[in-house]
PDB file of C-alpha atoms in Angstrom:
ATOM      1  CA  MET A   1      26.173  -9.567 -14.247  1.00  0.00           C
ATOM      2  CA  ALA A   2      23.056  -9.374 -16.731  1.00  0.00           C
ATOM      3  CA  THR A   3      19.801  -9.223 -15.103  1.00  0.00           C
ATOM      4  CA  GLY A   4      17.362 -10.293 -18.060  1.00  0.00           C
ATOM      5  CA  ILE A   5      15.230  -6.977 -18.156  1.00  0.00           C
ATOM      6  CA  ASP A   6      15.894  -3.342 -17.952  1.00  0.00           C
ATOM      7  CA  THR A   7      15.116  -1.608 -14.955  1.00  0.00           C
ATOM      8  CA  VAL A   8      15.665   1.808 -13.259  1.00  0.00           C
ATOM      9  CA  TRP A   9      17.851   0.303 -10.816  1.00  0.00           C
ATOM     10  CA  THR A  10      19.931  -1.242 -13.508  1.00  0.00           C
ATOM     11  CA  ARG A  11      20.861   2.161 -15.302  1.00  0.00           C
ATOM     12  CA  ASP A  12      23.005   4.787 -14.214  1.00  0.00           C
ATOM     13  CA  ASP A  13      21.868   8.420 -12.694  1.00  0.00           C
ATOM     14  CA  LYS A  14      23.176  10.503 -15.251  1.00  0.00           C
ATOM     15  CA  GLU A  15      24.322  13.641 -13.282  1.00  0.00           C
ATOM     16  CA  ALA A  16      25.155  16.448 -15.913  1.00  0.00           C
ATOM     17  CA  ALA A  17      28.844  17.332 -15.376  1.00  0.00           C
ATOM     18  CA  GLY A  18      29.133  21.338 -13.405  1.00  0.00           C
ATOM     19  CA  PRO A  19      26.887  21.881 -10.023  1.00  0.00           C
ATOM     20  CA  GLN A  20      23.344  20.138  -9.847  1.00  0.00           C
ATOM     21  CA  PRO A  21      20.276  21.604  -7.588  1.00  0.00           C
ATOM     22  CA  LEU A  22      18.417  18.704  -8.680  1.00  0.00           C
ATOM     23  CA  SER A  23      19.204  14.558  -7.701  1.00  0.00           C
ATOM     24  CA  ARG A  24      17.133  11.538  -8.285  1.00  0.00           C
ATOM     25  CA  GLU A  25      16.275  11.590  -4.743  1.00  0.00           C
ATOM     26  CA  SER A  26      14.889  14.989  -4.449  1.00  0.00           C
ATOM     27  CA  ILE A  27      12.697  14.214  -7.431  1.00  0.00           C
ATOM     28  CA  VAL A  28      11.198  11.236  -5.859  1.00  0.00           C
ATOM     29  CA  ALA A  29      10.876  12.786  -2.808  1.00  0.00           C
ATOM     30  CA  ALA A  30       8.705  15.744  -4.308  1.00  0.00           C
ATOM     31  CA  ALA A  31       7.012  13.439  -6.536  1.00  0.00           C
ATOM     32  CA  ILE A  32       5.885  11.381  -3.325  1.00  0.00           C
ATOM     33  CA  GLU A  33       4.711  14.648  -1.859  1.00  0.00           C
ATOM     34  CA  ILE A  34       2.386  15.762  -4.845  1.00  0.00           C
ATOM     35  CA  ALA A  35       1.056  12.211  -4.545  1.00  0.00           C
ATOM     36  CA  ASP A  36       0.143  11.911  -1.259  1.00  0.00           C
ATOM     37  CA  SER A  37      -1.211  15.281  -1.187  1.00  0.00           C
ATOM     38  CA  GLU A  38      -3.113  15.165  -5.037  1.00  0.00           C
ATOM     39  CA  GLY A  39      -2.871  11.714  -6.048  1.00  0.00           C
ATOM     40  CA  LEU A  40      -0.756   9.832  -8.489  1.00  0.00           C
ATOM     41  CA  GLU A  41      -2.375  11.451 -11.457  1.00  0.00           C
ATOM     42  CA  ALA A  42      -0.942  14.868 -10.195  1.00  0.00           C
ATOM     43  CA  VAL A  43       2.481  13.652 -10.701  1.00  0.00           C
ATOM     44  CA  SER A  44       3.675  14.882 -14.017  1.00  0.00           C
ATOM     45  CA  ILE A  45       7.390  16.008 -15.189  1.00  0.00           C
ATOM     46  CA  ARG A  46       6.094  19.522 -15.731  1.00  0.00           C
ATOM     47  CA  ARG A  47       4.711  19.689 -12.422  1.00  0.00           C
ATOM     48  CA  LEU A  48       7.856  18.571 -10.784  1.00  0.00           C
ATOM     49  CA  ALA A  49       9.911  20.707 -12.520  1.00  0.00           C
ATOM     50  CA  THR A  50       7.829  23.757 -11.382  1.00  0.00           C
ATOM     51  CA  ARG A  51       7.980  22.711  -7.357  1.00  0.00           C
ATOM     52  CA  LEU A  52      11.884  22.168  -7.901  1.00  0.00           C
ATOM     53  CA  GLY A  53      12.251  25.320  -9.661  1.00  0.00           C
ATOM     54  CA  ALA A  54      13.638  23.731 -12.487  1.00  0.00           C
ATOM     55  CA  ARG A  55      13.514  23.373 -16.030  1.00  0.00           C
ATOM     56  CA  PRO A  56      11.550  20.310 -17.237  1.00  0.00           C
ATOM     57  CA  MET A  57      14.404  18.885 -19.427  1.00  0.00           C
ATOM     58  CA  SER A  58      16.730  18.877 -16.600  1.00  0.00           C
ATOM     59  CA  LEU A  59      14.822  16.159 -15.063  1.00  0.00           C
ATOM     60  CA  TYR A  60      15.376  13.934 -17.557  1.00  0.00           C
ATOM     61  CA  SER A  61      19.071  13.387 -16.645  1.00  0.00           C
ATOM     62  CA  HIS A  62      18.087  12.079 -13.835  1.00  0.00           C
ATOM     63  CA  ILE A  63      14.985   9.894 -14.551  1.00  0.00           C
ATOM     64  CA  GLU A  64      14.410   8.775 -18.127  1.00  0.00           C
ATOM     65  CA  ARG A  65      10.785   8.563 -18.372  1.00  0.00           C
ATOM     66  CA  LYS A  66       7.295   8.536 -16.364  1.00  0.00           C
ATOM     67  CA  GLY A  67       7.199   4.795 -15.484  1.00  0.00           C
ATOM     68  CA  ASP A  68      10.850   5.036 -14.117  1.00  0.00           C
ATOM     69  CA  LEU A  69       9.869   7.754 -11.627  1.00  0.00           C
ATOM     70  CA  ILE A  70       6.666   5.827 -10.389  1.00  0.00           C
ATOM     71  CA  ASP A  71       9.138   2.660  -9.751  1.00  0.00           C
ATOM     72  CA  LEU A  72      11.575   4.577  -7.619  1.00  0.00           C
ATOM     73  CA  MET A  73       8.581   6.241  -5.743  1.00  0.00           C
ATOM     74  CA  VAL A  74       7.029   2.618  -4.937  1.00  0.00           C
ATOM     75  CA  ASP A  75      10.494   1.713  -4.121  1.00  0.00           C
ATOM     76  CA  GLU A  76      10.659   4.676  -1.859  1.00  0.00           C
ATOM     77  CA  VAL A  77       7.961   4.073   0.098  1.00  0.00           C
ATOM     78  CA  MET A  78       8.161   0.436   0.806  1.00  0.00           C
ATOM     79  CA  GLY A  79      11.656   1.470   2.302  1.00  0.00           C
ATOM     80  CA  GLY A  80       8.582   2.062   4.856  1.00  0.00           C
ATOM     81  CA  SER A  81       7.434  -1.263   5.105  1.00  0.00           C
ATOM     82  CA  VAL A  82      10.907  -3.152   6.136  1.00  0.00           C
ATOM     83  CA  VAL A  83      10.511  -3.964  10.056  1.00  0.00           C
ATOM     84  CA  SER A  84      13.420  -3.007  11.992  1.00  0.00           C
ATOM     85  CA  GLY A  85      15.586  -6.211  13.723  1.00  0.00           C
ATOM     86  CA  PRO A  86      16.720  -9.322  12.668  1.00  0.00           C
ATOM     87  CA  LEU A  87      14.080 -12.104  10.950  1.00  0.00           C
ATOM     88  CA  PRO A  88      12.926 -14.859  11.998  1.00  0.00           C
ATOM     89  CA  SER A  89      13.050 -13.696  15.489  1.00  0.00           C
ATOM     90  CA  GLY A  90      11.492 -17.751  16.527  1.00  0.00           C
ATOM     91  CA  ASP A  91       7.879 -16.451  16.380  1.00  0.00           C
ATOM     92  CA  TRP A  92       6.742 -16.320  12.986  1.00  0.00           C
ATOM     93  CA  ARG A  93       3.165 -15.275  14.168  1.00  0.00           C
ATOM     94  CA  ASP A  94       4.887 -12.103  15.847  1.00  0.00           C
ATOM     95  CA  ASP A  95       7.193 -11.611  12.619  1.00  0.00           C
ATOM     96  CA  LEU A  96       3.827 -11.926  10.263  1.00  0.00           C
ATOM     97  CA  ARG A  97       1.978  -9.303  12.818  1.00  0.00           C
ATOM     98  CA  ARG A  98       4.702  -7.098  12.954  1.00  0.00           C
ATOM     99  CA  ILE A  99       5.011  -6.945   8.988  1.00  0.00           C
ATOM    100  CA  ALA A 100       1.374  -6.491   8.039  1.00  0.00           C
ATOM    101  CA  GLN A 101       1.372  -4.139  10.787  1.00  0.00           C
ATOM    102  CA  ARG A 102       3.981  -1.695   9.600  1.00  0.00           C
ATOM    103  CA  THR A 103       2.787  -2.296   5.658  1.00  0.00           C
ATOM    104  CA  ARG A 104      -0.353  -1.231   7.258  1.00  0.00           C
ATOM    105  CA  GLU A 105       0.773   2.015   9.000  1.00  0.00           C
ATOM    106  CA  ASN A 106       2.946   2.658   5.971  1.00  0.00           C
ATOM    107  CA  ILE A 107       0.665   2.535   2.923  1.00  0.00           C
ATOM    108  CA  ARG A 108      -2.415   4.191   4.723  1.00  0.00           C
ATOM    109  CA  SER A 109       0.329   7.360   4.560  1.00  0.00           C
ATOM    110  CA  HIS A 110       0.530   6.905   0.652  1.00  0.00           C
ATOM    111  CA  PRO A 111      -2.910   5.894  -0.348  1.00  0.00           C
ATOM    112  CA  TRP A 112      -2.139   6.184  -4.260  1.00  0.00           C
ATOM    113  CA  MET A 113      -0.124   2.850  -3.476  1.00  0.00           C
ATOM    114  CA  ILE A 114      -3.119   0.787  -3.129  1.00  0.00           C
ATOM    115  CA  ALA A 115      -3.929   1.140  -6.892  1.00  0.00           C
ATOM    116  CA  VAL A 116      -0.226   1.059  -7.938  1.00  0.00           C
ATOM    117  CA  ALA A 117       0.218  -2.386  -6.701  1.00  0.00           C
ATOM    118  CA  PHE A 118      -2.038  -3.892  -9.224  1.00  0.00           C
ATOM    119  CA  ARG A 119      -0.565  -1.913 -12.085  1.00  0.00           C
ATOM    120  CA  ARG A 120       3.673  -1.954 -11.262  1.00  0.00           C
ATOM    121  CA  PRO A 121       5.710  -4.748 -10.451  1.00  0.00           C
ATOM    122  CA  PHE A 122       7.564  -4.006  -7.073  1.00  0.00           C
ATOM    123  CA  ILE A 123      10.864  -5.550  -7.750  1.00  0.00           C
ATOM    124  CA  GLY A 124      13.031  -2.327  -6.370  1.00  0.00           C
ATOM    125  CA  PRO A 125      15.762  -2.840  -3.488  1.00  0.00           C
ATOM    126  CA  ASN A 126      13.455  -2.190  -1.001  1.00  0.00           C
ATOM    127  CA  ALA A 127      10.282  -4.007  -2.412  1.00  0.00           C
ATOM    128  CA  LEU A 128      12.711  -7.063  -2.422  1.00  0.00           C
ATOM    129  CA  ARG A 129      13.941  -6.643   1.278  1.00  0.00           C
ATOM    130  CA  HIS A 130      10.290  -6.629   2.379  1.00  0.00           C
ATOM    131  CA  ILE A 131       9.695 -10.081   0.183  1.00  0.00           C
ATOM    132  CA  ASP A 132      12.695 -11.006   1.937  1.00  0.00           C
ATOM    133  CA  GLN A 133      11.674 -10.214   5.397  1.00  0.00           C
ATOM    134  CA  SER A 134       8.370 -11.937   4.945  1.00  0.00           C
ATOM    135  CA  LEU A 135      10.330 -14.814   3.193  1.00  0.00           C
ATOM    136  CA  ALA A 136      12.246 -15.074   6.338  1.00  0.00           C
ATOM    137  CA  ALA A 137       9.174 -14.988   8.598  1.00  0.00           C
ATOM    138  CA  VAL A 138       7.677 -18.147   7.164  1.00  0.00           C
ATOM    139  CA  SER A 139      11.074 -19.911   6.573  1.00  0.00           C
ATOM    140  CA  GLY A 140      10.805 -22.315   9.705  1.00  0.00           C
ATOM    141  CA  LEU A 141       7.047 -23.279   9.316  1.00  0.00           C
ATOM    142  CA  PRO A 142       6.630 -27.054   8.317  1.00  0.00           C
ATOM    143  CA  LEU A 143       5.369 -26.245   4.765  1.00  0.00           C
ATOM    144  CA  PRO A 144       6.267 -26.650   1.058  1.00  0.00           C
ATOM    145  CA  PRO A 145       7.377 -23.694  -0.417  1.00  0.00           C
ATOM    146  CA  GLU A 146       4.026 -23.103  -2.045  1.00  0.00           C
ATOM    147  CA  ARG A 147       2.475 -23.182   0.818  1.00  0.00           C
ATOM    148  CA  LYS A 148       4.845 -20.401   2.580  1.00  0.00           C
ATOM    149  CA  ARG A 149       3.966 -18.244  -0.420  1.00  0.00           C
ATOM    150  CA  ALA A 150      -0.132 -18.848   0.046  1.00  0.00           C
ATOM    151  CA  VAL A 151       0.662 -17.652   3.727  1.00  0.00           C
ATOM    152  CA  LEU A 152       2.503 -14.576   2.587  1.00  0.00           C
ATOM    153  CA  LEU A 153      -0.215 -13.709  -0.139  1.00  0.00           C
ATOM    154  CA  ALA A 154      -3.356 -14.087   2.253  1.00  0.00           C
ATOM    155  CA  VAL A 155      -1.545 -12.100   5.085  1.00  0.00           C
ATOM    156  CA  ASP A 156      -0.778  -9.033   2.176  1.00  0.00           C
ATOM    157  CA  THR A 157      -4.333  -9.340   0.285  1.00  0.00           C
ATOM    158  CA  TYR A 158      -5.883  -9.090   4.107  1.00  0.00           C
ATOM    159  CA  THR A 159      -3.404  -6.494   4.860  1.00  0.00           C
ATOM    160  CA  LEU A 160      -4.026  -4.262   1.504  1.00  0.00           C
ATOM    161  CA  GLY A 161      -7.732  -4.658   1.425  1.00  0.00           C
ATOM    162  CA  PHE A 162      -8.254  -3.504   4.961  1.00  0.00           C
ATOM    163  CA  VAL A 163      -6.335  -0.257   4.200  1.00  0.00           C
ATOM    164  CA  ARG A 164      -8.524   0.071   1.051  1.00  0.00           C
ATOM    165  CA  TRP A 165     -11.452  -0.039   3.033  1.00  0.00           C
ATOM    166  CA  GLU A 166      -9.906   2.309   5.744  1.00  0.00           C
ATOM    167  CA  LEU A 167      -9.113   4.999   2.686  1.00  0.00           C
ATOM    168  CA  LYS A 168     -12.542   4.600   1.594  1.00  0.00           C
ATOM    169  CA  ALA A 169     -14.105   5.343   5.009  1.00  0.00           C
ATOM    170  CA  MET A 170     -11.787   8.179   5.274  1.00  0.00           C
ATOM    171  CA  GLU A 171     -13.102   9.531   2.148  1.00  0.00           C
ATOM    172  CA  SER A 172     -16.850   9.309   3.631  1.00  0.00           C
ATOM    173  CA  ASP A 173     -15.921  10.932   6.828  1.00  0.00           C
ATOM    174  CA  ALA A 174     -14.376  13.972   4.736  1.00  0.00           C
ATOM    175  CA  ASP A 175     -17.481  13.833   2.334  1.00  0.00           C
ATOM    176  CA  ASP A 176     -19.371  14.154   5.686  1.00  0.00           C
ATOM    177  CA  SER A 177     -17.671  16.959   7.026  1.00  0.00           C
ATOM    178  CA  GLY A 178     -17.895  18.862   3.897  1.00  0.00           C
ATOM    179  CA  GLU A 179     -13.771  18.769   2.629  1.00  0.00           C
ATOM    180  CA  CYS A 180     -14.897  17.449  -0.221  1.00  0.00           C
ATOM    181  CA  GLY A 181     -18.530  18.055  -1.077  1.00  0.00           C
ATOM    182  CA  ALA A 182     -20.256  15.265  -3.255  1.00  0.00           C
ATOM    183  CA  GLY A 183     -18.230  12.237  -3.739  1.00  0.00           C
ATOM    184  CA  HIS A 184     -14.803  11.993  -5.354  1.00  0.00           C
ATOM    185  CA  ASP A 185     -16.100  10.347  -8.646  1.00  0.00           C
ATOM    186  CA  GLY A 186     -19.171  12.766  -8.685  1.00  0.00           C
ATOM    187  CA  GLY A 187     -21.422  10.383  -7.048  1.00  0.00           C
ATOM    188  CA  PRO A 188     -23.257  10.621  -3.708  1.00  0.00           C
ATOM    189  CA  SER A 189     -21.714  11.576  -0.498  1.00  0.00           C
ATOM    190  CA  GLY A 190     -21.262   9.484   2.167  1.00  0.00           C
ATOM    191  CA  ALA A 191     -23.982  11.115   4.303  1.00  0.00           C
ATOM    192  CA  GLU A 192     -26.277  10.351   1.329  1.00  0.00           C
ATOM    193  CA  ILE A 193     -25.492   6.872   1.065  1.00  0.00           C
ATOM    194  CA  ASP A 194     -25.500   6.589   4.544  1.00  0.00           C
ATOM    195  CA  ALA A 195     -29.417   7.745   4.166  1.00  0.00           C
ATOM    196  CA  TYR A 196     -30.112   5.439   1.596  1.00  0.00           C
ATOM    197  CA  ILE A 197     -28.640   2.393   3.137  1.00  0.00           C
ATOM    198  CA  ALA A 198     -30.381   3.285   6.583  1.00  0.00           C
ATOM    199  CA  ALA A 199     -33.449   3.662   4.880  1.00  0.00           C
ATOM    200  CA  GLN A 200     -33.221   0.683   3.025  1.00  0.00           C
ATOM    201  CA  ALA A 201     -32.616  -1.209   6.271  1.00  0.00           C
ATOM    202  CA  ALA A 202     -35.555   0.523   7.771  1.00  0.00           C
ATOM    203  CA  SER A 203     -37.574  -1.172   5.302  1.00  0.00           C
ATOM    204  CA  GLY A 204     -37.664  -4.595   6.482  1.00  0.00           C
ATOM    205  CA  ASP A 205     -36.407  -5.984   3.168  1.00  0.00           C
ATOM    206  CA  TYR A 206     -33.141  -6.666   4.786  1.00  0.00           C
ATOM    207  CA  PRO A 207     -33.559  -8.160   8.408  1.00  0.00           C
ATOM    208  CA  HIS A 208     -29.857  -8.744   9.123  1.00  0.00           C
ATOM    209  CA  LEU A 209     -28.820  -5.633   8.280  1.00  0.00           C
ATOM    210  CA  HIS A 210     -31.417  -3.701  10.083  1.00  0.00           C
ATOM    211  CA  GLU A 211     -30.009  -5.898  12.765  1.00  0.00           C
ATOM    212  CA  LEU A 212     -26.854  -4.523  12.454  1.00  0.00           C
ATOM    213  CA  GLY A 213     -28.077  -0.836  12.275  1.00  0.00           C
ATOM    214  CA  GLY A 214     -27.312  -0.143   8.586  1.00  0.00           C
ATOM    215  CA  LYS A 215     -24.090   1.408   7.483  1.00  0.00           C
ATOM    216  CA  LYS A 216     -23.101   3.645   9.837  1.00  0.00           C
ATOM    217  CA  ASN A 217     -22.839   0.798  12.166  1.00  0.00           C
ATOM    218  CA  MET A 218     -21.082  -1.404   9.755  1.00  0.00           C
ATOM    219  CA  SER A 219     -18.460   1.051   8.857  1.00  0.00           C
ATOM    220  CA  LEU A 220     -17.398   0.882  12.830  1.00  0.00           C
ATOM    221  CA  GLY A 221     -15.431  -2.098  11.797  1.00  0.00           C
ATOM    222  CA  VAL A 222     -13.081  -0.402   9.838  1.00  0.00           C
ATOM    223  CA  LYS A 223     -10.821   0.169  13.024  1.00  0.00           C
ATOM    224  CA  ALA A 224      -7.522  -0.451  14.042  1.00  0.00           C
ATOM    225  CA  GLU A 225      -8.872  -2.963  16.737  1.00  0.00           C
ATOM    226  CA  ALA A 226     -10.801  -4.820  13.791  1.00  0.00           C
ATOM    227  CA  PHE A 227      -7.703  -5.007  11.529  1.00  0.00           C
ATOM    228  CA  GLU A 228      -5.953  -6.859  14.578  1.00  0.00           C
ATOM    229  CA  ALA A 229      -8.923  -9.075  14.918  1.00  0.00           C
ATOM    230  CA  GLY A 230      -9.301 -10.175  11.546  1.00  0.00           C
ATOM    231  CA  LEU A 231      -5.313 -10.123  11.732  1.00  0.00           C
ATOM    232  CA  ASN A 232      -5.296 -13.053  14.605  1.00  0.00           C
ATOM    233  CA  TRP A 233      -8.208 -14.964  12.929  1.00  0.00           C
ATOM    234  CA  LEU A 234      -5.948 -15.364   9.739  1.00  0.00           C
ATOM    235  CA  LEU A 235      -3.088 -16.596  11.602  1.00  0.00           C
ATOM    236  CA  ALA A 236      -4.893 -18.704  13.933  1.00  0.00           C
ATOM    237  CA  GLY A 237      -6.124 -20.370  10.647  1.00  0.00           C
ATOM    238  CA  ILE A 238      -2.600 -20.710   9.574  1.00  0.00           C
ATOM    239  CA  GLN A 239      -2.061 -22.152  12.545  1.00  0.00           C
ATOM    240  CA  ALA A 240      -4.061 -24.830  12.373  1.00  0.00           C
ATOM    241  CA  GLU A 241      -2.533 -25.724   9.045  1.00  0.00           C
ATOM    242  CA  VAL A 242       0.978 -25.657  10.486  1.00  0.00           C
ATOM    243  CA  GLY A 243      -0.378 -27.831  13.655  1.00  0.00           C
ATOM    244  CA  GLU A 244      -1.802 -30.396  11.010  1.00  0.00           C
ATOM    245  CA  GLN A 245       1.493 -30.509   9.017  1.00  0.00           C
ATOM    246  CA  GLY A 246       4.037 -30.657  11.971  1.00  0.00           C
TER     247      GLY A 246
END
């Protein structure tokens, strides 16, 4: 059956004849390990070949281009966002909460996924299972289809946005401990930013910032309990609309 678009999942893994030390799965697993530890920009065919003890050209028997490799990496990671157990369970709030919690935990383990989410289409089998589970969670809501999609967009946007701030806070903590030195982009370190914000808060020009205690106290919101609180507020807002529609 024609799919209408060319994707890596509609093309066969071109395994050469004879014993093969490589596989698409082993290449993708190695690429994810590199991206997790050094960032997506560190992933290259040459780097993978060195890591796997293979010739660079041999990898092309399994993956034709780097875009395909990234798509396969993304979809492999997305398998970690699929929750166990059948959906819907009968409690749409609990279902959405479980999906959001699982997604947060998964993406935190693979920080490079945040940037990729806005550059590559998530259309692999695992990504589609995640989408299908999300649609199942809201299938019983008395809302038109476009509002159901808006619900899922709101939960996904909140979850990914929160993870982005968590990762940023983790980078700042690494700067403070001296693990990364100056800021990753050559800018000031987390400690230098904290000192600057604290001085501005103490100036009296920003009374509400002063009352909160500056950046240090503000950053305390990027914690698991803050994620749960924000998610509960979001779900309560959705419940309010559902109640009006019901």
